[in-house]
Short mmCIF file of C-alpha atoms and ligand atoms in Angstrom, two decimals:
data_model
loop_
_atom_site.label_atom_id
_atom_site.label_comp_id
_atom_site.label_asym_id
_atom_site.label_seq_id
_atom_site.Cartn_x
_atom_site.Cartn_y
_atom_site.Cartn_z
CA MET V 1087 82.56 107.57 69.86
CA LYS V 1088 80.98 106.55 73.19
CA SER V 1089 79.25 109.11 75.37
CA GLU V 1090 81.25 110.39 78.31
CA GLU V 1091 79.17 108.41 80.82
CA ASN V 1092 79.98 105.17 78.99
CA ARG V 1093 83.65 105.85 78.44
CA LEU V 1094 85.84 103.10 79.89
CA THR V 1095 89.04 104.25 81.62
CA LEU V 1096 91.73 101.73 82.63
CA GLY V 1097 93.74 103.07 85.60
CA ILE V 1098 97.20 101.80 86.51
CA GLU V 1099 99.07 102.50 89.76
CA SER V 1100 102.57 101.28 90.73
CA SER V 1101 104.19 104.20 92.59
CA CYS V 1102 105.14 102.38 95.77
CA ASP V 1103 104.34 98.92 97.10
CA GLU V 1104 100.94 98.26 95.54
CA THR V 1105 100.45 97.06 91.97
CA ALA V 1106 96.95 98.12 91.04
CA ALA V 1107 94.63 98.31 88.05
CA ALA V 1108 90.99 99.41 87.81
CA VAL V 1109 88.32 100.01 85.22
CA LEU V 1110 85.86 102.88 85.55
CA ARG V 1111 82.70 103.54 83.51
CA GLY V 1112 82.34 107.28 83.13
CA GLY V 1113 84.02 109.26 85.86
CA ARG V 1114 82.60 107.65 88.95
CA THR V 1115 81.42 104.06 88.47
CA ILE V 1116 83.98 101.45 89.54
CA LEU V 1117 83.68 98.26 87.46
CA SER V 1118 86.78 96.73 89.03
CA ASN V 1119 89.52 97.77 91.46
CA ILE V 1120 92.32 95.21 91.80
CA ILE V 1121 95.15 95.78 94.27
CA SER V 1122 98.07 93.40 94.72
CA THR V 1123 99.95 94.52 97.83
CA GLN V 1124 103.61 93.80 98.51
CA ILE V 1125 103.41 94.74 102.18
CA PRO V 1126 104.23 91.19 103.45
CA VAL V 1127 107.31 91.11 101.22
CA HIS V 1128 108.67 94.44 102.55
CA ARG V 1129 107.65 93.90 106.18
CA LYS V 1130 110.73 91.87 107.08
CA PHE V 1131 112.91 94.81 105.98
CA GLY V 1132 110.92 97.33 108.06
CA GLY V 1133 109.97 99.40 104.99
CA VAL V 1134 109.76 99.40 101.20
CA VAL V 1135 112.91 98.17 99.43
CA PRO V 1136 112.79 100.00 96.06
CA GLU V 1137 114.62 97.35 94.01
CA ILE V 1138 112.36 94.57 95.27
CA ALA V 1139 109.28 96.74 94.67
CA SER V 1140 110.23 97.29 91.01
CA ARG V 1141 110.81 93.59 90.40
CA ARG V 1142 107.51 92.65 92.04
CA HIS V 1143 105.66 95.24 89.96
CA ILE V 1144 107.13 93.70 86.78
CA VAL V 1145 105.88 90.25 87.80
CA ASN V 1146 102.45 91.51 88.90
CA ILE V 1147 101.49 94.22 86.46
CA MET V 1148 100.04 92.19 83.56
CA PRO V 1149 98.12 89.68 85.73
CA VAL V 1150 96.66 92.58 87.75
CA ILE V 1151 95.58 94.38 84.56
CA ASP V 1152 94.10 91.13 83.15
CA GLU V 1153 92.17 90.63 86.38
CA ALA V 1154 90.84 94.18 86.35
CA ILE V 1155 89.63 93.75 82.76
CA ALA V 1156 88.04 90.33 83.51
CA GLU V 1157 86.34 91.48 86.73
CA ALA V 1158 84.94 94.55 84.94
CA GLY V 1159 83.29 92.17 82.47
CA VAL V 1160 84.76 94.04 79.49
CA ARG V 1161 87.38 93.24 76.86
CA LEU V 1162 90.70 94.97 76.53
CA LYS V 1163 89.65 96.31 73.14
CA ASP V 1164 86.67 98.07 74.80
CA ILE V 1165 88.98 100.34 76.81
CA ASP V 1166 88.76 103.97 75.63
CA GLN V 1167 91.69 105.52 77.50
CA VAL V 1168 94.54 104.54 79.83
CA ALA V 1169 95.42 106.63 82.93
CA VAL V 1170 98.63 105.97 84.83
CA THR V 1171 100.48 107.41 87.85
CA TYR V 1172 103.73 109.02 86.66
CA GLY V 1173 104.77 110.54 90.00
CA PRO V 1174 105.53 111.09 92.84
CA GLY V 1175 106.91 107.74 93.93
CA LEU V 1176 109.83 105.36 93.50
CA VAL V 1177 111.35 105.79 90.05
CA GLY V 1178 111.74 102.06 89.25
CA ALA V 1179 108.27 101.29 90.54
CA LEU V 1180 106.68 104.16 88.56
CA LEU V 1181 108.43 103.11 85.37
CA VAL V 1182 106.76 99.71 85.40
CA GLY V 1183 103.24 101.23 85.37
CA VAL V 1184 104.18 103.98 82.95
CA SER V 1185 105.74 101.48 80.49
CA ALA V 1186 102.75 99.13 80.68
CA ALA V 1187 100.33 102.02 80.15
CA LYS V 1188 102.26 103.42 77.19
CA ALA V 1189 102.42 99.96 75.54
CA LEU V 1190 98.68 99.35 76.07
CA ALA V 1191 97.65 102.80 74.87
CA PHE V 1192 99.83 102.36 71.77
CA ALA V 1193 98.59 98.85 71.05
CA LEU V 1194 94.93 99.80 71.53
CA ASP V 1195 95.41 103.14 69.78
CA VAL V 1196 93.70 105.02 72.63
CA PRO V 1197 94.74 108.17 74.53
CA LEU V 1198 97.24 108.02 77.42
CA ILE V 1199 96.77 110.20 80.49
CA GLY V 1200 99.62 110.73 83.00
CA VAL V 1201 98.24 111.27 86.53
CA ASN V 1202 99.75 112.91 89.61
CA HIS V 1203 99.33 110.36 92.44
CA LEU V 1204 98.47 113.07 95.01
CA GLU V 1205 95.68 114.42 92.83
CA GLY V 1206 94.51 110.83 92.49
CA HIS V 1207 94.20 110.57 96.29
CA ILE V 1208 91.97 113.69 96.34
CA PHE V 1209 89.82 112.27 93.51
CA ALA V 1210 89.12 109.07 95.52
CA ASN V 1211 86.47 111.23 97.19
CA PHE V 1212 84.53 111.62 93.92
CA LEU V 1213 84.26 107.83 93.72
CA ASN V 1214 82.99 107.60 97.21
CA GLU V 1215 80.51 110.42 97.11
CA LYS V 1216 78.77 110.77 93.78
CA SER V 1217 77.30 114.19 94.66
CA LEU V 1218 80.64 115.81 95.49
CA GLU V 1219 81.58 118.75 93.28
CA PRO V 1220 84.32 121.34 93.68
CA PRO V 1221 84.94 123.72 95.39
CA PHE V 1222 86.33 122.25 98.60
CA VAL V 1223 89.47 122.04 100.72
CA ALA V 1224 91.41 118.72 100.72
CA LEU V 1225 93.70 117.52 103.47
CA VAL V 1226 96.11 115.11 101.77
CA VAL V 1227 97.89 112.89 104.29
CA SER V 1228 99.93 110.00 102.89
CA GLY V 1229 103.18 108.20 103.48
CA GLY V 1230 105.07 110.76 101.43
CA HIS V 1231 102.99 113.96 101.65
CA THR V 1232 100.97 116.15 103.96
CA ALA V 1233 99.25 119.10 102.34
CA LEU V 1234 96.23 121.35 102.34
CA VAL V 1235 94.89 121.98 98.86
CA ARG V 1236 92.17 124.36 97.70
CA VAL V 1237 90.25 122.58 94.92
CA ARG V 1238 88.34 125.17 92.91
CA GLY V 1239 87.50 122.94 89.97
CA TYR V 1240 88.33 119.50 88.54
CA ASN V 1241 91.48 120.92 86.99
CA HIS V 1242 92.01 123.88 89.23
CA PHE V 1243 94.05 123.38 92.44
CA ARG V 1244 96.07 125.61 94.73
CA LEU V 1245 98.52 124.33 97.30
CA MET V 1246 97.80 126.20 100.56
CA GLY V 1247 100.64 124.63 102.52
CA GLN V 1248 102.50 121.36 103.09
CA THR V 1249 104.96 119.70 105.41
CA ARG V 1250 108.46 121.15 105.76
CA ASP V 1251 109.95 117.79 106.61
CA ASP V 1252 108.35 114.38 107.33
CA ALA V 1253 104.88 113.48 106.08
CA ALA V 1254 102.26 112.45 108.62
CA GLY V 1255 102.29 108.81 107.42
CA GLU V 1256 106.07 108.78 107.54
CA ALA V 1257 105.93 109.93 111.20
CA PHE V 1258 103.48 107.12 111.97
CA ASP V 1259 105.78 104.57 110.27
CA LYS V 1260 108.97 105.86 111.97
CA VAL V 1261 107.42 106.04 115.45
CA ALA V 1262 106.00 102.53 115.00
CA ARG V 1263 109.43 101.27 113.98
CA VAL V 1264 111.17 102.61 117.11
CA MET V 1265 108.37 101.03 119.16
CA GLY V 1266 109.12 97.67 117.54
CA LEU V 1267 105.85 97.53 115.58
CA PRO V 1268 105.76 96.03 112.06
CA TYR V 1269 105.56 97.98 108.78
CA PRO V 1270 103.43 99.85 107.85
CA GLY V 1271 103.16 101.51 111.22
CA GLY V 1272 100.04 103.64 110.69
CA PRO V 1273 97.44 100.91 111.17
CA GLN V 1274 99.45 99.44 114.09
CA ILE V 1275 99.60 102.76 115.97
CA ASP V 1276 95.91 103.36 115.16
CA ARG V 1277 95.00 100.02 116.81
CA LEU V 1278 97.33 100.38 119.80
CA ALA V 1279 96.24 103.98 120.42
CA GLY V 1280 92.69 102.74 120.96
CA GLU V 1281 93.86 101.17 124.24
CA GLY V 1282 95.86 104.18 125.48
CA ASN V 1283 95.34 107.62 126.97
CA PRO V 1284 95.84 110.39 124.36
CA LEU V 1285 96.59 112.96 127.10
CA ALA V 1286 99.14 110.80 128.97
CA ILE V 1287 102.21 112.48 127.39
CA ASP V 1288 102.33 116.04 126.12
CA PHE V 1289 104.06 115.73 122.73
CA PRO V 1290 104.68 118.90 120.67
CA GLN V 1291 102.30 120.18 117.98
CA ALA V 1292 104.77 122.10 115.81
CA LEU V 1293 103.71 125.29 113.99
CA ARG V 1294 100.31 125.32 115.73
CA GLY V 1295 98.70 128.73 115.58
CA ASP V 1296 101.45 130.24 113.40
CA GLY V 1297 98.94 131.36 110.77
CA SER V 1298 100.49 129.18 108.08
CA TYR V 1299 99.26 125.95 106.52
CA GLU V 1300 102.65 124.33 106.88
CA PHE V 1301 103.32 121.27 108.99
CA SER V 1302 106.40 119.76 110.63
CA PHE V 1303 106.50 116.25 112.05
CA SER V 1304 110.20 115.53 112.45
CA GLY V 1305 110.35 117.21 115.90
CA LEU V 1306 107.43 115.10 117.07
CA LYS V 1307 109.15 111.92 115.92
CA SER V 1308 112.32 112.99 117.86
CA ALA V 1309 110.24 113.85 120.92
CA VAL V 1310 108.79 110.33 120.96
CA LEU V 1311 112.27 108.84 120.52
CA ASN V 1312 113.68 111.01 123.35
CA TYR V 1313 110.79 110.01 125.61
CA LEU V 1314 111.36 106.30 124.96
CA ASN V 1315 115.14 106.64 125.52
CA SER V 1316 114.83 108.64 128.72
CA MET V 1317 112.30 106.17 130.15
CA GLN V 1318 114.64 103.34 129.28
CA GLN V 1319 117.56 105.08 130.97
CA LYS V 1320 115.48 105.60 134.09
CA GLY V 1321 114.45 101.94 133.99
CA VAL V 1322 110.78 102.96 133.85
CA GLU V 1323 108.53 100.64 131.87
CA VAL V 1324 106.74 102.47 129.06
CA ASP V 1325 103.03 102.04 128.38
CA LYS V 1326 103.21 101.67 124.60
CA ALA V 1327 99.50 102.25 124.20
CA ASP V 1328 99.80 105.64 125.96
CA VAL V 1329 102.78 106.57 123.76
CA ALA V 1330 100.83 105.58 120.60
CA ALA V 1331 97.69 107.44 121.70
CA SER V 1332 99.60 110.61 122.74
CA PHE V 1333 101.63 110.66 119.54
CA GLN V 1334 98.51 110.14 117.41
CA HIS V 1335 96.71 112.86 119.41
CA ALA V 1336 99.44 115.40 118.58
CA VAL V 1337 99.27 114.51 114.84
CA VAL V 1338 95.48 114.58 114.71
CA GLU V 1339 95.13 117.85 116.64
CA ILE V 1340 97.53 119.79 114.42
CA LEU V 1341 95.96 118.36 111.25
CA ALA V 1342 92.46 119.26 112.48
CA ALA V 1343 93.40 122.78 113.63
CA LYS V 1344 95.04 123.74 110.30
CA SER V 1345 92.37 122.06 108.19
CA PHE V 1346 89.56 124.08 109.71
CA GLU V 1347 91.58 127.31 109.53
CA ALA V 1348 92.11 126.56 105.85
CA VAL V 1349 88.39 125.91 105.23
CA ALA V 1350 87.51 129.16 106.96
CA GLU V 1351 90.11 131.20 105.05
CA ALA V 1352 89.11 129.66 101.73
CA GLY V 1353 85.47 130.53 102.54
CA MET V 1354 84.37 127.02 101.68
CA ASP V 1355 81.85 124.70 103.27
CA THR V 1356 83.37 121.30 102.45
CA LEU V 1357 86.47 119.51 103.74
CA VAL V 1358 87.66 116.20 102.21
CA LEU V 1359 90.29 113.86 103.54
CA ALA V 1360 92.68 111.97 101.24
CA GLY V 1361 95.68 109.61 101.34
CA GLY V 1362 96.60 106.54 103.38
CA VAL V 1363 96.47 108.31 106.75
CA ALA V 1364 92.80 109.13 105.99
CA ALA V 1365 92.19 105.52 107.09
CA ASN V 1366 93.09 106.57 110.65
CA SER V 1367 90.00 106.11 112.79
CA THR V 1368 90.79 108.92 115.25
CA LEU V 1369 91.61 111.46 112.55
CA GLU V 1370 88.37 110.70 110.76
CA LYS V 1371 86.32 110.91 113.98
CA ARG V 1372 87.97 114.16 115.11
CA LEU V 1373 87.40 115.88 111.76
CA ARG V 1374 83.85 114.55 111.47
CA GLU V 1375 82.86 115.82 114.91
CA GLU V 1376 84.50 119.24 114.47
CA ALA V 1377 82.93 119.62 111.02
CA GLY V 1378 79.54 118.80 112.58
CA ARG V 1379 80.03 121.52 115.20
CA ARG V 1380 80.99 124.07 112.52
CA GLY V 1381 78.31 123.10 110.01
CA ILE V 1382 80.89 121.99 107.48
CA ARG V 1383 80.40 119.05 105.13
CA PHE V 1384 83.12 116.45 105.74
CA LEU V 1385 83.88 113.56 103.39
CA TYR V 1386 86.50 110.85 103.36
CA PRO V 1387 87.00 107.79 101.14
CA SER V 1388 86.27 104.23 102.26
CA PRO V 1389 89.43 102.46 103.56
CA VAL V 1390 90.15 100.68 100.26
CA LEU V 1391 90.03 104.00 98.41
CA CYS V 1392 92.14 105.82 101.07
CA THR V 1393 95.32 103.78 100.51
CA ASP V 1394 96.93 103.35 97.12
CA ASN V 1395 94.60 102.08 94.39
CA ALA V 1396 94.07 102.53 90.65
CA ALA V 1397 90.38 103.53 90.72
CA MET V 1398 91.38 106.96 92.03
CA ILE V 1399 93.97 107.26 89.23
CA ALA V 1400 91.36 106.35 86.60
CA CYS V 1401 88.99 108.91 88.12
CA ARG V 1402 91.59 111.70 88.00
CA GLY V 1403 92.49 110.61 84.48
CA PHE V 1404 88.86 110.76 83.35
CA TYR V 1405 88.53 114.41 84.45
CA GLN V 1406 91.86 115.35 82.84
CA ALA V 1407 90.74 113.74 79.58
CA LYS V 1408 87.44 115.62 79.80
CA ALA V 1409 89.50 118.81 79.80
CA GLY V 1410 91.70 117.56 76.92
CA LYS V 1411 94.76 117.05 79.14
CA TYR V 1412 96.38 114.01 77.55
CA SER V 1413 99.97 112.77 77.60
CA ASP V 1414 102.04 111.47 74.72
CA ALA V 1415 104.47 108.60 74.26
CA HIS V 1416 107.23 110.69 75.90
CA LEU V 1417 105.52 110.39 79.29
CA ASN V 1418 108.19 109.52 81.85
CA ALA V 1419 108.28 108.75 85.57
CA VAL V 1420 108.76 111.88 87.74
CA PRO V 1421 109.66 110.63 91.23
CA GLY V 1422 109.67 114.08 92.85
CA LEU V 1423 106.45 115.37 91.26
CA GLY V 1424 104.73 117.74 93.68
CA LEU V 1425 101.26 119.11 94.03
CA LEU V 1426 101.50 122.00 91.70
CA ASP V 1427 99.23 125.00 91.51
CA VAL V 1428 97.04 124.33 88.48
CA GLY V 1429 94.63 126.67 86.77
CA GLU V 1430 94.06 130.31 87.56
CA GLU V 1431 93.32 131.69 90.96
O1 LIG M 44 98.57 106.93 100.48
P1 LIG M 44 99.35 105.73 100.89
O2 LIG M 44 98.71 104.38 100.74
O3 LIG M 44 100.71 105.69 100.16
C1 LIG M 44 101.40 106.85 99.82
O4 LIG M 44 101.06 107.47 98.79
O5 LIG M 44 102.29 107.22 100.61
O6 LIG M 44 99.74 105.98 102.42
C2 LIG M 44 100.49 105.08 103.13
C3 LIG M 44 100.64 105.66 104.55
C4 LIG M 44 101.63 104.87 105.41
O7 LIG M 44 102.52 105.77 106.01
C5 LIG M 44 100.72 104.20 106.41
O8 LIG M 44 101.35 103.97 107.65
C6 LIG M 44 99.60 105.22 106.54
O9 LIG M 44 99.39 105.66 105.23
N1 LIG M 44 98.38 104.63 107.09
C7 LIG M 44 97.85 105.01 108.28
C8 LIG M 44 96.74 104.18 108.52
N2 LIG M 44 96.58 103.34 107.42
C9 LIG M 44 97.62 103.65 106.56
N3 LIG M 44 98.27 105.95 109.17
C10 LIG M 44 97.53 106.06 110.29
N4 LIG M 44 96.45 105.31 110.59
C11 LIG M 44 96.02 104.37 109.75
N5 LIG M 44 94.95 103.62 110.02
ZN1 LIG M 45 99.45 107.12 97.96
#
């Protein structure tokens, strides 16, 4: 039996439109991190088409795993455990990764570990910052989720609050779509906003100052749509950069306000950012500056670890295995899997 630091974990991720595989040595050393994105395929439809995503995953999964093994400089038979995303995500897409992981774990006779994708996003921070240890507060902002999570230990989480409707990334994607920008909209708005005035239009920051850690972004999306429609009716030309910057400002301000309230209430000194929207340059800058003012440690993953990848899944899987939390051959895709409270408070 290898020591924990030398244990090789193969991670597999296929929850949405990225087919990914990675090999980790121990919990935090990335030997390979292969991501095959389907974004160009889905772009012409303005969003992810589930059926096409599943079929693409089937074509890509084995070559991506082979590449991850080869780039890591190891052999398949050296792998000690297989970690795979089993939810949340698109059911057909998830099933491809779960089936591949089950088959590999069975053939290699090694343990299988089912990983919650959202927990994986949080764990991307451990790969990026080797000295990070719980406790901390995590702001998880992805295409499907927006949540504040108190992380007490590696297997000990508590959901402080989440969005009541749209996720932050979803709002970015929907607003970009009505502005005629290509999918995925987050990076497009991020770029365009850099040329605009964030205070040009006063868009709503729902639930601000209500004392909860809940978010709501559907009203903001409607406010942007109403603004664009009313300007069009008046025949006034819209400055798209100002709209992008003002929309982004509203999202960033509400995320920042609630994150720091959560850190204060939890009595913690570290805030970490996770999920695809963590790649947003304004959000990162706003949180970093505010954390500096408050004397709070602020961490966020490098862009490649912010968006979907399998290294974060392998990392989460490693720490589950360390605590003996394995899955069996009955592991199934759970599309609606949430961020559950785990461990004792
Ligand atoms: O975590 P992720 O890769 O997939 C999910 O688990 O959902 O997040 C994807 C989301 C998309 O909504 C995308 O528009 C958003 O992250 N995103 C961004 C940026 N880069 C990706 N949103 C704002 N600014 C960015 N730079
Ligand atoms: Zn994700």
